[in-house]
Coordinates of C-alpha atoms in Angstrom, one line a residue:
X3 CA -8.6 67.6 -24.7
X4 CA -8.3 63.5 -25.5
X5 CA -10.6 61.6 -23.8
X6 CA -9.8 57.4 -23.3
X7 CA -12.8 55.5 -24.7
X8 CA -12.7 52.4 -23.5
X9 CA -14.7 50.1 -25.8
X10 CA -16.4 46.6 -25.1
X11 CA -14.7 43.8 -27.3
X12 CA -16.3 43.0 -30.4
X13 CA -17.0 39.2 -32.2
X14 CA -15.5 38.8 -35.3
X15 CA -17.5 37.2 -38.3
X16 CA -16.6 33.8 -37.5
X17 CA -17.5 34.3 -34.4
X18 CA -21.1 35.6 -35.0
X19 CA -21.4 32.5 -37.0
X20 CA -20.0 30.1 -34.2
X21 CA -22.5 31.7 -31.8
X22 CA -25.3 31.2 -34.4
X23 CA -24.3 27.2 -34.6
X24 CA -24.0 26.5 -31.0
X25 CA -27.6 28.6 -30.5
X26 CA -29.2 26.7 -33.7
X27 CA -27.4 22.7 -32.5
X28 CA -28.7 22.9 -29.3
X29 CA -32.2 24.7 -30.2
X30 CA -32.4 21.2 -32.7
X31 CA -31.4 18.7 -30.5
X32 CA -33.5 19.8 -27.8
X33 CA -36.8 20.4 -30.2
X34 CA -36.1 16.7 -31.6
X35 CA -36.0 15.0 -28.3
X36 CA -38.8 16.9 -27.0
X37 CA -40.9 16.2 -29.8
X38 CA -40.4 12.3 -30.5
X39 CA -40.2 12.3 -26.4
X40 CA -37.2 10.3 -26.0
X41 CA -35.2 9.9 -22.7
X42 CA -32.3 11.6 -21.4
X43 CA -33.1 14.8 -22.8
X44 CA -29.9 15.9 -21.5
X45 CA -27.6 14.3 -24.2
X46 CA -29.7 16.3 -27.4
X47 CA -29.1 19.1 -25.8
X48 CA -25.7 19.3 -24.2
X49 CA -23.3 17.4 -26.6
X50 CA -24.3 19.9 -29.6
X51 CA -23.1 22.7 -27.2
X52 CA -20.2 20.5 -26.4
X53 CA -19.4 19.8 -30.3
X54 CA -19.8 23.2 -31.5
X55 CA -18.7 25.2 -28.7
X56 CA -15.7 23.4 -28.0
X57 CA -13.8 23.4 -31.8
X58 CA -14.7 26.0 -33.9
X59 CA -14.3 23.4 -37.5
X60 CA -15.8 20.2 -38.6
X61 CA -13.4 17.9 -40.5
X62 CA -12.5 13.8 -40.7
X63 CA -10.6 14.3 -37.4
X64 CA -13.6 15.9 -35.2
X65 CA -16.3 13.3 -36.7
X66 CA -14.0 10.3 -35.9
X67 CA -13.0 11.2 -32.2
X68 CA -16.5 11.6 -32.2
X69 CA -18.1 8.6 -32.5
X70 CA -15.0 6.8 -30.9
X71 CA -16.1 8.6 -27.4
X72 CA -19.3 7.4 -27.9
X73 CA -18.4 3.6 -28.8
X74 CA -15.6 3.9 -25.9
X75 CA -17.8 5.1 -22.8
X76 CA -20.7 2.8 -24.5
X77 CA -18.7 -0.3 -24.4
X78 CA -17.0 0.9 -21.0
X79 CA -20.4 1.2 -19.3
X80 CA -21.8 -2.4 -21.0
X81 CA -18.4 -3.6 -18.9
X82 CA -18.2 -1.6 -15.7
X83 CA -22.3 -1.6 -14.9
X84 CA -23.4 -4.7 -16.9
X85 CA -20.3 -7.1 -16.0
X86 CA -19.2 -5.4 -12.4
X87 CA -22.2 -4.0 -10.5
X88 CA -22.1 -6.6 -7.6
X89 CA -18.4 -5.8 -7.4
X90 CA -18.2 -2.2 -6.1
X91 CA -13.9 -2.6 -6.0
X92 CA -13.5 -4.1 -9.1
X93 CA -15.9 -1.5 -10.9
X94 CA -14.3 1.3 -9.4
X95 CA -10.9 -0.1 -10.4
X96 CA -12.2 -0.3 -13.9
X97 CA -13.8 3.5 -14.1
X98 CA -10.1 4.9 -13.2
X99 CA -8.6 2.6 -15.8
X100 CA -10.7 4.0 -18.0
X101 CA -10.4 7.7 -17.0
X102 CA -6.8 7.3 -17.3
X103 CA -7.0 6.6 -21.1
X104 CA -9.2 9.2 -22.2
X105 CA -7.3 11.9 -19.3
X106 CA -4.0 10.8 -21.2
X107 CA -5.7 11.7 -24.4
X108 CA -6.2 15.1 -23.3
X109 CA -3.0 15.5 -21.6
X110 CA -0.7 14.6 -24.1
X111 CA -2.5 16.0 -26.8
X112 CA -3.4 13.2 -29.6
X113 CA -6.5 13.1 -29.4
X114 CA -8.6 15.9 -27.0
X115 CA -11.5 16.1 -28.2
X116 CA -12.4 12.3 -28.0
X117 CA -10.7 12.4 -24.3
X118 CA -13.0 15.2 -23.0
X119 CA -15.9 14.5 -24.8
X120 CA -15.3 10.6 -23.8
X121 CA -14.9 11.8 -19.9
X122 CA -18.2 13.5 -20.1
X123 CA -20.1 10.7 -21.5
X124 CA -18.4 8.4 -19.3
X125 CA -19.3 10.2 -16.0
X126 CA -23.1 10.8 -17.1
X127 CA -23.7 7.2 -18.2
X128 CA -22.3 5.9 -15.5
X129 CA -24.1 8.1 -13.2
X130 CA -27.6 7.4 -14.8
X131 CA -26.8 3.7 -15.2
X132 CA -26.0 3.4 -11.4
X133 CA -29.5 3.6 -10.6
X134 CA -30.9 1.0 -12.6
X135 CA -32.7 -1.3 -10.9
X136 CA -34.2 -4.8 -11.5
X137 CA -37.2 -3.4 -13.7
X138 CA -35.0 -1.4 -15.8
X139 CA -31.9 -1.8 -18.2
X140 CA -28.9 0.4 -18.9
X141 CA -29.3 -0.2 -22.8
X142 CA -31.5 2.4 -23.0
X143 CA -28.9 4.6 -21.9
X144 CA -26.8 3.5 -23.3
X145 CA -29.1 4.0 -26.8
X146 CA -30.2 7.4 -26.0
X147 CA -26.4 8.7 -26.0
X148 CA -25.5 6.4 -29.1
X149 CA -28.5 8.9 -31.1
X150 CA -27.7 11.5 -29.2
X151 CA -24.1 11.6 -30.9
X152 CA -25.4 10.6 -34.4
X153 CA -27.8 13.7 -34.2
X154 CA -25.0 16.0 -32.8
X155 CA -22.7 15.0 -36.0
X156 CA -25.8 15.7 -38.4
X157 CA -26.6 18.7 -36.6
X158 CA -23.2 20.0 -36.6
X159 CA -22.7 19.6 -40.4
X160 CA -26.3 21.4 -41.2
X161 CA -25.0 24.4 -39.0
X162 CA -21.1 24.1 -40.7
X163 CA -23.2 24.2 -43.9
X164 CA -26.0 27.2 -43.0
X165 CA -23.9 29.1 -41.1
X166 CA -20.3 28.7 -42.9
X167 CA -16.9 30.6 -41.4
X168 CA -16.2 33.6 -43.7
X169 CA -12.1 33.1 -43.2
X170 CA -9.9 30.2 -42.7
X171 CA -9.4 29.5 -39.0
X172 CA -5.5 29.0 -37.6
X173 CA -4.9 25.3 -36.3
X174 CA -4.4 25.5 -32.3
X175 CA -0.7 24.3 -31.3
X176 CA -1.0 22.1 -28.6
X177 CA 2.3 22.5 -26.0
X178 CA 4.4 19.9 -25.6
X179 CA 4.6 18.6 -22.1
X180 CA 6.9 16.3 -20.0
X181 CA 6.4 12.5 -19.7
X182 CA 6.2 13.9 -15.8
X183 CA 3.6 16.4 -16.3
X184 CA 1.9 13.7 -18.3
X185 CA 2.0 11.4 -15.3
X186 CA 1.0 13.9 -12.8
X187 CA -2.1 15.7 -14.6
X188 CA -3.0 11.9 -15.8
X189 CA -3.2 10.6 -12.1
X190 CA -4.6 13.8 -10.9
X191 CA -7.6 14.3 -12.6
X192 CA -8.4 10.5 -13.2
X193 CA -8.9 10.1 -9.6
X194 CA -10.6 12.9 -8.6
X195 CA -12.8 11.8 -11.1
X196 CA -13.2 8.2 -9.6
X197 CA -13.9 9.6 -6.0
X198 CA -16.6 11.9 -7.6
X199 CA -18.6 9.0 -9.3
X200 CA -18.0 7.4 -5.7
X201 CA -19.1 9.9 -3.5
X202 CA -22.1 10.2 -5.6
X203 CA -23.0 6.4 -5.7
X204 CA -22.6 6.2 -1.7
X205 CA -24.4 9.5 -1.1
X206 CA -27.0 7.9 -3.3
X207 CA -27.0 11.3 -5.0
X208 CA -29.5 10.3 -8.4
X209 CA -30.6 13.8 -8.9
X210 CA -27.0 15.4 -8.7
X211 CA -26.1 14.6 -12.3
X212 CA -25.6 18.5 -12.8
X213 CA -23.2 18.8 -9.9
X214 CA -21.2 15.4 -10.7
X215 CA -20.8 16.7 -14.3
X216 CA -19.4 20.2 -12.7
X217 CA -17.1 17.9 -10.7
X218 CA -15.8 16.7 -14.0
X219 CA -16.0 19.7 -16.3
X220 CA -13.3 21.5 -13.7
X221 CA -10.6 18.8 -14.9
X222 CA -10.5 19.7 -18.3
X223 CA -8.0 22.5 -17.2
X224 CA -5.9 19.3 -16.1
X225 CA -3.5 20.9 -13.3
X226 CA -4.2 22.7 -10.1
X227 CA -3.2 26.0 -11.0
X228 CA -5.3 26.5 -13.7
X229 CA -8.4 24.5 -11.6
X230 CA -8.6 27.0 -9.7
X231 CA -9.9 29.5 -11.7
X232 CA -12.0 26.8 -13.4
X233 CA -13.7 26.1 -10.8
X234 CA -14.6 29.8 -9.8
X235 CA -15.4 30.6 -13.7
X236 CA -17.6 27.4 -13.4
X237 CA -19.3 28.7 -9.7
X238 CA -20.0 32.0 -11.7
X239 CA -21.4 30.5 -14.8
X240 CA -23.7 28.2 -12.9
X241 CA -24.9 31.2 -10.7
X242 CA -25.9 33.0 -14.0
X243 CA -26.9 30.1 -15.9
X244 CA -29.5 29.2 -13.1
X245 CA -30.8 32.5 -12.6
X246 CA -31.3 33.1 -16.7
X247 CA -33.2 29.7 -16.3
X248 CA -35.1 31.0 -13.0
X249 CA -35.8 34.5 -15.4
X250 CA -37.2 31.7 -18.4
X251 CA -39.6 29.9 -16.1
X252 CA -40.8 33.7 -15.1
X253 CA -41.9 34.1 -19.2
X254 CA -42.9 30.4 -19.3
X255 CA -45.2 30.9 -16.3
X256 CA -47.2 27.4 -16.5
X257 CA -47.4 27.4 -20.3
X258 CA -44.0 24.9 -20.7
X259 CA -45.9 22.1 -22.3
X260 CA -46.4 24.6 -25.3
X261 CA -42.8 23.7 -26.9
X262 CA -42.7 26.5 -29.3
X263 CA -41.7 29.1 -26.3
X264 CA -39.1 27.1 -24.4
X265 CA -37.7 26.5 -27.8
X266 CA -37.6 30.1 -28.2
X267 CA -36.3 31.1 -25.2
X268 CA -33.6 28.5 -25.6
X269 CA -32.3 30.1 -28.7
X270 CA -32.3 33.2 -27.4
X271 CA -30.3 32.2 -24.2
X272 CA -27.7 30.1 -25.7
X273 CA -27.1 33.1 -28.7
X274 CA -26.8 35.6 -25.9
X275 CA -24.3 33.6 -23.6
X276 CA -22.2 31.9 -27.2
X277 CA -21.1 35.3 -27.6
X278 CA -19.4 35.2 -24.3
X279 CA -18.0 32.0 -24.7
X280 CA -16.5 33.1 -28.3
X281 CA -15.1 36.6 -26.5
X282 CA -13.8 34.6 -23.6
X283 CA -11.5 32.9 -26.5
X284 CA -13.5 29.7 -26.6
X285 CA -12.0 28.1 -23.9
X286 CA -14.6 26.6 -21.4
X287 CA -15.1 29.3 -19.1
X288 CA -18.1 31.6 -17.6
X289 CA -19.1 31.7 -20.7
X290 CA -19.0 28.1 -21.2
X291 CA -20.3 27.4 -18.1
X292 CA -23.7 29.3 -19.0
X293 CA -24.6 27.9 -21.8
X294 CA -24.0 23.9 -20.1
X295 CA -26.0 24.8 -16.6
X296 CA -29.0 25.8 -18.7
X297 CA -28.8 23.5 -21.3
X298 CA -28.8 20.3 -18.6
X299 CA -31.7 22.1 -17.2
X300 CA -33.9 22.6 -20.5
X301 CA -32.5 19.4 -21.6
X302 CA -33.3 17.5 -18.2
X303 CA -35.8 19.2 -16.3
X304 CA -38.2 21.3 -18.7
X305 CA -41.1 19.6 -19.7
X306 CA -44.9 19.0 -19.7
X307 CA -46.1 19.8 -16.3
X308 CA -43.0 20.8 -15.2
X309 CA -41.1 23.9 -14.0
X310 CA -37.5 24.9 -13.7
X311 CA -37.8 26.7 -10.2
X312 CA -36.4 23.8 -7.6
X313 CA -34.0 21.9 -10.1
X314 CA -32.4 25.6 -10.8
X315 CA -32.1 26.5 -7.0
X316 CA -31.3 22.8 -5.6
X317 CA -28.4 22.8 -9.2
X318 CA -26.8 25.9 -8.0
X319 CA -26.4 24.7 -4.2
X320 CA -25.6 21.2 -5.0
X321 CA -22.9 22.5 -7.8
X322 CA -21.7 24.8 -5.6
X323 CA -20.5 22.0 -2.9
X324 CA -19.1 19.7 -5.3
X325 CA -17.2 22.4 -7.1
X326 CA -15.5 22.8 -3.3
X327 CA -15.1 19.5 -2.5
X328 CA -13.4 18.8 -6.1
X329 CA -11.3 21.5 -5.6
X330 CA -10.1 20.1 -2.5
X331 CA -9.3 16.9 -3.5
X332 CA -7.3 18.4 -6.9
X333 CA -5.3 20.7 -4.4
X334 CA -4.1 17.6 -2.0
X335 CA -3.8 14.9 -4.5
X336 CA -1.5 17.7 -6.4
X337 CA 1.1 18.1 -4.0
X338 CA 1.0 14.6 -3.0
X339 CA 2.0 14.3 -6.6
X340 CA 4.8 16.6 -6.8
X341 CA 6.6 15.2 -3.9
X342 CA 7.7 12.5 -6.5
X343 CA 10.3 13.7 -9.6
X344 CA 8.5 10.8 -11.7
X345 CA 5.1 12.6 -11.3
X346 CA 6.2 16.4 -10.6
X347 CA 4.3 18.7 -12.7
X348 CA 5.6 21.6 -15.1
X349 CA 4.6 24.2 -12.5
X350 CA 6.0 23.1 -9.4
X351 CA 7.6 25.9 -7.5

């Protein structure tokens, strides 16, 4: 008699080695900025994740997008906070500009890598820079993700170079797409993204950064269809990612200013949850969305005298909502879209 095994899917040996680079980046990043105590822990930490997680090579082409999302949402920040501030129109006009460049990046293809990467560092700068006041500057933001991509490309190269692939990786064809597709998932996710960095600046939402980047992270799928199931991967992964973080501050107990054991914990965590992320075919996903929620919340909220308990709870609740609300706004703004031919999408039915 023939009995039906069903067995669990196995990484491959580039994968194993992917998962050891994302766990090693973001272990580094975050045991750097710990140690010299710089700001904005958030940045050492995430963008490894980011780099490593999201293309599985390092070459010319990866280094140089790169840096160029960090001088583009640098110098867009400088102009939309620094120039703009006492002009709330005319700086929200200039945020959806610029999310329209860097969403046409990733929709057509050329370049997405510095497009989502760029979005991301757009929407936390301006997030953080928001709430400067009088007695403080935006430079130092602006700094603190200028090292924070200098480290990531040194950190990515000394995993590339400890942790090598074993077999030459096929190239990723990106589709070709309509000039109306382009238009619609262009428009779409660009202002969805401008009414999230407004909601959040009239809600005077500072400590939301978690749940405005979840509001952003959703568009990368760039069309409704497919945000849909972003979104509920990204509710799941935050759910897990805040309870493996609720389960760390358990082992941490009160002993968090002793860096060698959230460093630890950190590795284990993001080697654990890679795995995932490399079976889920390295698409941002649950997987994906584990290894971010935790890594804002070691990067952001663990340190000396503090404890990972109400920014894990108040990150799931607050994600949660703006997750919902995104959602929503994706959903009408897409078939307000597609009653036009000039910005009807590929999937219009």
């Amino acid at each position: 008699m023939s009995k039906a095994v069903s067995l669990a899917p196995q990484i491959d040996a580039n994968g194993l080695r992917q998962a050891l680079r994302i766990a090693g980046g973001c272990t580094i990043g975050f045991t750097v900025s710990k140690l010299m105590n710089w700001p904005n822990g958030i940045f050492f930490t995430i963008y490894p994740m980011l780099l490593l997680g999201m293309v599985p090579t390092l070459n010319r082409s990866v280094i140089r997008q790169f840096f160029a999302s960090a001088a583009f949402s640098a110098f867009m920040v400088l102009i939309i906070q620094g120039l703009f501030s006492h002009l709330p129109v005319v700086m929200t006009l200039c945020s959806f500009s610029a999310f329209c460049f860097l969403f046409h990046k990733m929709s057509d293809g050329s370049a997405f890598l510095f497009g989502a990467l760029g979005v991301v560092s757009l929407s936390i700068q301006l997030h953080f820079s928001s709430y400067v006041d009088q007695n403080s500057s935006i430079y130092p933001i602006i700094l603190s993700n200028g090292l924070a991509i200098f480290m990531t490309v040194i950190i990515a190269a000394l995993m590339h170079g400890v942790f090598p692939d074993v077999a030459a990786r096929t190239a990723r064809a990106m589709p070709t797409k309509a000039k109306e597709s382009i238009r619609h998932e262009v428009l779409l996710c660009s202002t969805v993204a401008t009414l999230s960095f407004v909601v959040f600046q009239l809600l005077d939402l500072q400590d939301s950064i978690s749940a405005q980047a979840a509001s952003v992270l959703i568009l990368f799928s760039l069309c409704w269809k497919a945000a849909g199931v972003a979104g509920w991967q990204r509710a799941i992964g935050t759910l897990i990612g805040c309870n493996a973080a609720l389960l760390s501050q358990l082992f941490l107990y009160n002993h968090s200013d002793f860096l060698l054991f959230p460093v630890f914990i950190l590795w284990i965590l993001s080697f654990i949850f890679s795995r995932f992320h490399i079976l889920g075919g390295g698409a941002p996903g649950i997987g994906f969305g584990v290894l971010t929620t935790f890594g804002i919340l070691f990067g952001q909220s663990l340190g000396p005298g503090q404890d990972l308990i109400y920014s894990a709870l108040y990150r799931f609740t607050s994600v949660s909502v703006a997750i919902v609300l995104s959602l929503c706004a994706v959903y009408i703004i897409h078939h307000l879209l597609n009653r036009f031919a000039v910005t009807r999408h590929h999937t219009y039915e």
